[in-house]
Short mmCIF file of C-alpha atoms in Angstrom, two decimals:
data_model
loop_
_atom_site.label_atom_id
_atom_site.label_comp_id
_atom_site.label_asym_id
_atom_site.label_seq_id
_atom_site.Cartn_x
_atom_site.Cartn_y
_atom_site.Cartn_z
CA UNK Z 1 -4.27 -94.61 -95.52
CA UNK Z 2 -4.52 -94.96 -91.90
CA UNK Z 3 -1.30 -92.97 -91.60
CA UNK Z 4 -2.44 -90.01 -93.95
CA UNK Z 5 -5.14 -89.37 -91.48
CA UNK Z 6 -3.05 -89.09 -88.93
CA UNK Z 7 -0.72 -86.98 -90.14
CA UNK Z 8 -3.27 -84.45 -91.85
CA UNK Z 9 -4.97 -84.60 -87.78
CA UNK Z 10 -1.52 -84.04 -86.51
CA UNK Z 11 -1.44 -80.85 -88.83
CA UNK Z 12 -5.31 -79.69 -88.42
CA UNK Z 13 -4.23 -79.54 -84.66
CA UNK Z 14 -0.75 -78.15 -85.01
CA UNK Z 15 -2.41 -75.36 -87.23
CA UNK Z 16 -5.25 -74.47 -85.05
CA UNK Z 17 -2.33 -74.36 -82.22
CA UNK Z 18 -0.32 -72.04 -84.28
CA UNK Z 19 -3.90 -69.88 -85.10
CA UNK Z 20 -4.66 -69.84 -81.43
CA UNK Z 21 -1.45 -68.38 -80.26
CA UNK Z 22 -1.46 -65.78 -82.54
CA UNK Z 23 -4.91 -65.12 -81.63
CA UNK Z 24 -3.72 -64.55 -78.20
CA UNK Z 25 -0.42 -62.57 -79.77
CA UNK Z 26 -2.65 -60.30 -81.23
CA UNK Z 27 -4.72 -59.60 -78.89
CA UNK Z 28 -2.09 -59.65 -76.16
CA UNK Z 29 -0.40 -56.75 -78.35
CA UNK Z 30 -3.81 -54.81 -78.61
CA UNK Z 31 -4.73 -54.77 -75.27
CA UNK Z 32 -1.13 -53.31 -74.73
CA UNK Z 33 -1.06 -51.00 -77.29
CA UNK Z 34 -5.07 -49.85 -77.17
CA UNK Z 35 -4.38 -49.59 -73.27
CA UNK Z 36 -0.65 -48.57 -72.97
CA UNK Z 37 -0.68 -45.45 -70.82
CA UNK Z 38 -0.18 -41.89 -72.93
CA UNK Z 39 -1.78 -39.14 -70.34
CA UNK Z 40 -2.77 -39.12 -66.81
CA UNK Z 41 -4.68 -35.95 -64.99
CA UNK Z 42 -4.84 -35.45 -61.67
CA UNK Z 43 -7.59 -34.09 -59.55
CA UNK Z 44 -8.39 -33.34 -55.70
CA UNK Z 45 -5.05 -31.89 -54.72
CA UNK Z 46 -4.49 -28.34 -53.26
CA UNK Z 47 -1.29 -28.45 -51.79
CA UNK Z 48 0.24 -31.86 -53.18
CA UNK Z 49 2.22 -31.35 -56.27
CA UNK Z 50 0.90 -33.28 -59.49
CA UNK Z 51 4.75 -34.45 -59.57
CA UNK Z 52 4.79 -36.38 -56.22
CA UNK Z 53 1.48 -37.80 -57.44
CA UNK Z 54 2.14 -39.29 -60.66
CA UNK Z 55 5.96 -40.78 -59.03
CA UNK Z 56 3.97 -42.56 -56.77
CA UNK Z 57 1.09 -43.88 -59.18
CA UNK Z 58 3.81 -44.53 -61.84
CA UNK Z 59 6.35 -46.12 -59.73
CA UNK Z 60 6.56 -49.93 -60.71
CA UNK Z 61 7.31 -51.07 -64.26
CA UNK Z 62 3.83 -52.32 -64.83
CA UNK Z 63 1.91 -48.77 -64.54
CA UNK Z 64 2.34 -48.11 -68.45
CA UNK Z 65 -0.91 -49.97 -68.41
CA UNK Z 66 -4.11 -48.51 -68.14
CA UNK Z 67 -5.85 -51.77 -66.96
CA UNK Z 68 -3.24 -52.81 -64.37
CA UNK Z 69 -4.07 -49.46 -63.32
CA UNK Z 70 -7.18 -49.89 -62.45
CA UNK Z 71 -6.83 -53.38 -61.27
CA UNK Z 72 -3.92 -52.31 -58.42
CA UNK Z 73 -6.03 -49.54 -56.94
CA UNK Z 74 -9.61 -51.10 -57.03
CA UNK Z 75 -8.68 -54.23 -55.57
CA UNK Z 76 -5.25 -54.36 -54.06
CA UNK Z 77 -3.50 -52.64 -51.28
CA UNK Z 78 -1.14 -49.62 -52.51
CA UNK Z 79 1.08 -47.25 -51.02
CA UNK Z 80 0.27 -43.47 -51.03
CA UNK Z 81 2.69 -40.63 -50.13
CA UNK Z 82 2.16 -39.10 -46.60
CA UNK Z 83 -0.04 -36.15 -47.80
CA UNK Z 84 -2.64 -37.61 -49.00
CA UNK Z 85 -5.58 -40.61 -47.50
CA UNK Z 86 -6.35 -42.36 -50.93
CA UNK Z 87 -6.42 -42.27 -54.47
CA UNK Z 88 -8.42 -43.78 -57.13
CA UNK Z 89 -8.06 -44.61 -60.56
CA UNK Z 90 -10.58 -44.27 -63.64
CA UNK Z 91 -10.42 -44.38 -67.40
CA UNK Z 92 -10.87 -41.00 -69.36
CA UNK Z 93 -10.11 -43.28 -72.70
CA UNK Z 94 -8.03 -46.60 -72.77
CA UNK Z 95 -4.99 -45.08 -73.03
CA UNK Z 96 -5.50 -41.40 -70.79
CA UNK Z 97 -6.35 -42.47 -67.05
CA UNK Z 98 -7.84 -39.84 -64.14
CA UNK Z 99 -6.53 -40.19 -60.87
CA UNK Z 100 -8.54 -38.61 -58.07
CA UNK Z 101 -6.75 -37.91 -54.51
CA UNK Z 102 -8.06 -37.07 -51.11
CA UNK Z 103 -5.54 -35.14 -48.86
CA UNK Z 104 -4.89 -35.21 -45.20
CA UNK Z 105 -6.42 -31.78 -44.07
CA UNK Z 106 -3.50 -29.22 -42.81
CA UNK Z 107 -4.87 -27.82 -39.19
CA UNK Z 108 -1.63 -25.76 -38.38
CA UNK Z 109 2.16 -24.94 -38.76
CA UNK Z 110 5.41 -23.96 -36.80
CA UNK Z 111 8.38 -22.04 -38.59
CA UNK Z 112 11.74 -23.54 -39.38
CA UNK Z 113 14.22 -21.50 -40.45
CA UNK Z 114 12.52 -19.24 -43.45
CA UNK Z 115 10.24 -22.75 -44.55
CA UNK Z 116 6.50 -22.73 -42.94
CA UNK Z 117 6.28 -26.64 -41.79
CA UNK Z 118 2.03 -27.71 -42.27
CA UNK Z 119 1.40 -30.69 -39.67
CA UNK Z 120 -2.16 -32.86 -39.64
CA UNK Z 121 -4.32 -33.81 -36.82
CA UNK Z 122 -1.94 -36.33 -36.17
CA UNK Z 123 1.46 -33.90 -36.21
CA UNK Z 124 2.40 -35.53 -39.27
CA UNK Z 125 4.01 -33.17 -41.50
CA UNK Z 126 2.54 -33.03 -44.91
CA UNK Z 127 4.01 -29.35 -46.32
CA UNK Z 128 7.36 -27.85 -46.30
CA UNK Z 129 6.75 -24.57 -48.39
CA UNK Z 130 8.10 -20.91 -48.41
CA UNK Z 131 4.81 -19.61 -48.55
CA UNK Z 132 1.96 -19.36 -46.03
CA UNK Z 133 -1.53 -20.73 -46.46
CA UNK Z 134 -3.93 -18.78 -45.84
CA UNK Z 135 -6.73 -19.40 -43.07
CA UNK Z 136 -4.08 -22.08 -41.76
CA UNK Z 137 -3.27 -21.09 -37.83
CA UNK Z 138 0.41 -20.47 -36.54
CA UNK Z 139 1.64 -22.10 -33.40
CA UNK Z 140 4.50 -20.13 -32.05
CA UNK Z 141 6.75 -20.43 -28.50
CA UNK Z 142 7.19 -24.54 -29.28
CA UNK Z 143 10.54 -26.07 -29.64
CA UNK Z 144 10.24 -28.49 -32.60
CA UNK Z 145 13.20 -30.70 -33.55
CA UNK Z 146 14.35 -31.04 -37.15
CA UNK Z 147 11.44 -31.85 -38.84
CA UNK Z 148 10.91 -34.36 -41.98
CA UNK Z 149 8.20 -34.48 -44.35
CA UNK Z 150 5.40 -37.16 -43.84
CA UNK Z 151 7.37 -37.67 -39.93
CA UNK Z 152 5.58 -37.12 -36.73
CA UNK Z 153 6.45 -33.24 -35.06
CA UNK Z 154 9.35 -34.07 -33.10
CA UNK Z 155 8.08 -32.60 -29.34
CA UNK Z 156 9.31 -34.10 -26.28
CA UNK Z 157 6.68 -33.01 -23.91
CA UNK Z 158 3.51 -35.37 -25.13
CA UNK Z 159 0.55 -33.39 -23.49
CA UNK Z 160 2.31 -30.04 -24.89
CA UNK Z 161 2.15 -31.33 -28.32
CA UNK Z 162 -1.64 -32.97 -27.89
CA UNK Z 163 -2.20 -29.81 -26.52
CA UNK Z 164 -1.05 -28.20 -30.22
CA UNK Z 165 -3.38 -30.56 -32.19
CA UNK Z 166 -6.25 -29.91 -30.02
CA UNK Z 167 -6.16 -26.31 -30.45
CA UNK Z 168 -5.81 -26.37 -33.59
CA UNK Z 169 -8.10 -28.37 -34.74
CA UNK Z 170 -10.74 -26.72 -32.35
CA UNK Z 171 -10.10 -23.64 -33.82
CA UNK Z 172 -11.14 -24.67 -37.32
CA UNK Z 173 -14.11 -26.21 -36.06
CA UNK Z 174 -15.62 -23.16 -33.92
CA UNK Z 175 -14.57 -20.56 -36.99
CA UNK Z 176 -12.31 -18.35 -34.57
CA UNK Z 177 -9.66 -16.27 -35.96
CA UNK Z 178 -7.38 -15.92 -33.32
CA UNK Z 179 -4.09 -13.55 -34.16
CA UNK Z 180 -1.94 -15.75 -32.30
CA UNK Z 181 -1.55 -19.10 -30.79
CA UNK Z 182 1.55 -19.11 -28.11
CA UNK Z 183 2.82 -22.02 -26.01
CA UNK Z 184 3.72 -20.48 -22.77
CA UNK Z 185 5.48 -22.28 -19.93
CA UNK Z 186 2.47 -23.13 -18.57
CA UNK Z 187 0.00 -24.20 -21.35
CA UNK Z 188 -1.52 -22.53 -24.73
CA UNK Z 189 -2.65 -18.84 -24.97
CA UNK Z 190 -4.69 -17.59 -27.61
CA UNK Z 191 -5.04 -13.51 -28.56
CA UNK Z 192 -7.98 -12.01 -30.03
CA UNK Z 193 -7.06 -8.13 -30.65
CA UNK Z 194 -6.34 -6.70 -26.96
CA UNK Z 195 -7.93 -10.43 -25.12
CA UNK Z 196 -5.77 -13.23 -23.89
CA UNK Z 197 -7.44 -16.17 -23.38
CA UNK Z 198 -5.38 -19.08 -21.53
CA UNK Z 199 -6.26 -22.02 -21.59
CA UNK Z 200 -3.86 -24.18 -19.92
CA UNK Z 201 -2.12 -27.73 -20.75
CA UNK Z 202 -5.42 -29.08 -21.24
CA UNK Z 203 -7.23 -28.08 -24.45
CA UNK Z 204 -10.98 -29.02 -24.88
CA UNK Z 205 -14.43 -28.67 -26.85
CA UNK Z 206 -15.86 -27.28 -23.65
CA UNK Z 207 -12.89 -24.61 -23.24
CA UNK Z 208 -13.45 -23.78 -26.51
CA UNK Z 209 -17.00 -23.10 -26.80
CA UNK Z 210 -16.83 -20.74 -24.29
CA UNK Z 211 -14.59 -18.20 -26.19
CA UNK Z 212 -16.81 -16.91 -29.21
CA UNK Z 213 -19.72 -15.50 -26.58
CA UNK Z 214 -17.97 -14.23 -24.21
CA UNK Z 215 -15.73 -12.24 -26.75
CA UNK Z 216 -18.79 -10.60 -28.13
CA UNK Z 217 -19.39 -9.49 -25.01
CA UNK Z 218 -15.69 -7.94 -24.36
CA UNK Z 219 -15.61 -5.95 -27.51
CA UNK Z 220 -13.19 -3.01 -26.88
CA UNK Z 221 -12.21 -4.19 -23.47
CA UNK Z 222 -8.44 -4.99 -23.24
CA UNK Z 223 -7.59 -8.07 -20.29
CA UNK Z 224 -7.12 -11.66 -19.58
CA UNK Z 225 -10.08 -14.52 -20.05
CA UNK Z 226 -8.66 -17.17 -18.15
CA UNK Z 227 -10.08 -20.43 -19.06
CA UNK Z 228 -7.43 -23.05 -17.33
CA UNK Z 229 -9.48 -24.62 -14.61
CA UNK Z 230 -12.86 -24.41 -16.56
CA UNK Z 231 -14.86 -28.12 -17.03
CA UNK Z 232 -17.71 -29.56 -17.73
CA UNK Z 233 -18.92 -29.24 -13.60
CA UNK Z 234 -17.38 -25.94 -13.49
CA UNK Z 235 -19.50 -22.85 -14.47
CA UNK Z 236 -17.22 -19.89 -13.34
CA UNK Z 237 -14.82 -18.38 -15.57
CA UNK Z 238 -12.82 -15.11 -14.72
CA UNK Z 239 -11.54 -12.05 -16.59
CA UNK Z 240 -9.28 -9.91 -15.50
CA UNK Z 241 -9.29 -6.10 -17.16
CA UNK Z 242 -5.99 -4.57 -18.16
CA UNK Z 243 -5.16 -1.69 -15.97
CA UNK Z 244 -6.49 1.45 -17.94
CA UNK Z 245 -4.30 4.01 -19.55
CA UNK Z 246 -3.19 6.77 -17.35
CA UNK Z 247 -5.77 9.44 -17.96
CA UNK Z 248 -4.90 11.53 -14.58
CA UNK Z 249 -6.15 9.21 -12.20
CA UNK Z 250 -4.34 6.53 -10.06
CA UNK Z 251 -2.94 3.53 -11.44
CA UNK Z 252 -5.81 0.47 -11.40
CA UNK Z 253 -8.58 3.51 -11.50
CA UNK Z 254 -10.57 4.37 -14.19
CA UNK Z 255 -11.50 8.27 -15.18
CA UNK Z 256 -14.99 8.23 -13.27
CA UNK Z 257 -13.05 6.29 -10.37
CA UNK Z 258 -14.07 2.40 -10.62
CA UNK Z 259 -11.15 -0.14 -10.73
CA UNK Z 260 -11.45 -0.77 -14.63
CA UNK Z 261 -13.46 -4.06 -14.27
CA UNK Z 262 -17.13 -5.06 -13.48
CA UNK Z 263 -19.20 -8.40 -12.18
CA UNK Z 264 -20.48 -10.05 -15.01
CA UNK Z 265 -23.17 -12.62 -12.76
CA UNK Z 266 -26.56 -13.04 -11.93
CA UNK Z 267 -25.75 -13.76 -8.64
CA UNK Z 268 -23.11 -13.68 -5.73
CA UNK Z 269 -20.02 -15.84 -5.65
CA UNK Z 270 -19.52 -17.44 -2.09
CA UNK Z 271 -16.79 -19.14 -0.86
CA UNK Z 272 -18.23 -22.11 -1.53
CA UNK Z 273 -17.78 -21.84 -4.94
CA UNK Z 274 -13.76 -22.18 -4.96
CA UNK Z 275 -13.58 -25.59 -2.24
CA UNK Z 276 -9.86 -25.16 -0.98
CA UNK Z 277 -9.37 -29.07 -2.10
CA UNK Z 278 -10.16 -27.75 -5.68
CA UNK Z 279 -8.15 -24.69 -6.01
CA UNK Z 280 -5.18 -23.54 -4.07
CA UNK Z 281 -3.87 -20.47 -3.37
CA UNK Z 282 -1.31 -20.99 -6.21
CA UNK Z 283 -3.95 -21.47 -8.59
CA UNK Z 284 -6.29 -18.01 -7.95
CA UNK Z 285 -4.37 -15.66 -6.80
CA UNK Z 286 -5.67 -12.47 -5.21
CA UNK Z 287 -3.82 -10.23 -8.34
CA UNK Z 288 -5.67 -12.41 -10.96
CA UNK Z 289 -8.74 -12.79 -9.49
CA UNK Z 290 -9.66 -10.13 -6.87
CA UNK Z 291 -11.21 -7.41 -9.37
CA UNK Z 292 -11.71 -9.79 -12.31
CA UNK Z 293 -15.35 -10.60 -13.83
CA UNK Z 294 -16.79 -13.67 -13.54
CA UNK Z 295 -19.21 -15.81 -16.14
CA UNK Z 296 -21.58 -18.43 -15.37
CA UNK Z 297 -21.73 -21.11 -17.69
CA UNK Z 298 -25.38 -20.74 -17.25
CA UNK Z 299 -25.52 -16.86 -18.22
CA UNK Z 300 -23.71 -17.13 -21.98
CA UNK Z 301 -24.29 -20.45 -23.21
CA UNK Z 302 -27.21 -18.95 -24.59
CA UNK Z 303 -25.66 -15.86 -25.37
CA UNK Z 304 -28.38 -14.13 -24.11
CA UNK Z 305 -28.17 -10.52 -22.83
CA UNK Z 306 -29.72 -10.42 -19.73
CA UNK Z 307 -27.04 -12.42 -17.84
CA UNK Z 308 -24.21 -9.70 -17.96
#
């Protein structure tokens, strides 16, 4: 008797073993069919192809699930390609997932060969394309070696190329539309129509500033707004007119016999304003500077009128 019961407890418990696994069978084979990946749409990019996307989302043997999915990129670290900051994973239905990107923002380019190469604010490259983006400013007169996608610009001289990434990312933020951006042999140039404003090696928010009010006040003059030495303790900036066209007069003379350029200051310039320790004769010469105009920080910072 005794060994009855033990056998029909032996076989309650191997039965309810046997029910239990293919509870978990079942479900197992649910959750992976119910869940087992069949469309994924992709959101946020502009300039990253949907293809390099879903390579990198689909990439290990375990992606055909929707909830491993989710799992990997809520709450463990993943690897993205080098356009793009982050991406994040959500259910449309069990088996359709949405993946939402956020790109690296393109601030310039260079050309190589007949490809346009898009760089960050970092110089990483994150385009190669054919085709130019609009808005997107062009940096030209820079020797770039061969150039990889999602690699650093390859520049040798360091202040050159943070020289690059500051200007360009200064001229998103103050809105200019400049219709080129040269590297010159000694520092970055930008042209505005018939205006060259130099800026030098050293490229800053307080260069930059200066440039949209005093171009509003050069409208249809032609020159040279030389912004290399200007800082933050440092209120004079000089332009230097183009010589005019010959009209009959002498060369360097207007039509009504001025010199083609004007003071632009509410007051005199002494000598005490250029120290010989701060700039040498190499610096401001007498052909850049002797029948330039000058600008006080002070007289267009508020772009009012009455200081020119």
């Amino acid at each position: 008797m005794a060994r009855r019961r033990k056998k029909r407890r032996k076989s309650h418990r191997l039965y309810a073993l046997i029910v239990i696994i293919l509870g978990i069978a079942i479900i197992a084979a649910s959750i992976y069919l119910l869940f087992y990946v069949q469309g994924i749409e992709v959101k946020g990019n502009d300039y990253t192809e949907d293809k390099v996307i879903l390579e990198s989302v689909q990439k290990d043997k375990y992606s055909v699930n929707s909830l491993y999915l989710i799992i990997k990129y809520r709450f463990r670290e993943y690897e993205v390609p080098g356009s793009l900051t982050s991406i994040k994973v959500g259910l449309k239905n069990p088996w359709t997932i949405k993946v939402t990107v956020k790109e690296k923002p393109i601030i310039g380019y260079i050309t190589e060969d007949d490809n346009y190469v898009f760089f960050d604010k970092l110089g990483t490259v994150v385009l190669k394309s054919r085709e130019l983006r609009e808005g997107v400013p062009g940096i030209e007169g820079v020797e770039v070696g061969e150039t990889r996608l999602y690699k650093p610009l390859k520049i040798k001289d360091d202040k050159l190329l943070k020289g690059i990434l500051n200007v360009s990312q200064e001229v998103k933020n103050y809105d200019l539309q400049p219709d080129r951006i040269v590297c010159a042999e000694d520092g970055i140039e930008l042209y505005f129509g018939s205006v060259r404003v130099v800026l030098g090696m050293d490229v800053t928010t307080e260069k930059m500033a200066q440039i949209t009010p005093i171009l509003a006040k050069l409208e249809g003059r032609a020159g040279t707004l030389n912004l290399r030495y200007f800082k933050d303790e440092t209120n004079v900036i000089a332009f230097t007119a183009d010589p005019p066209e010959d009209t009959g007069g002498q060369e360097g003379e207007d039509s009504s016999g001025g010199d083609g350029s004007d003071d632009y200051s509410d007051s005199d310039y002494s000598e005490d304003d250029y120290e010989d320790g701060d700039y040498s004769e190499d610096d401001y010469s007498e052909d850049d500077y002797s029948s330039g105009e000058y600008y006080e920080d002070d007289d267009y910072d508020e772009y009012s009128d009455d200081g020119y």
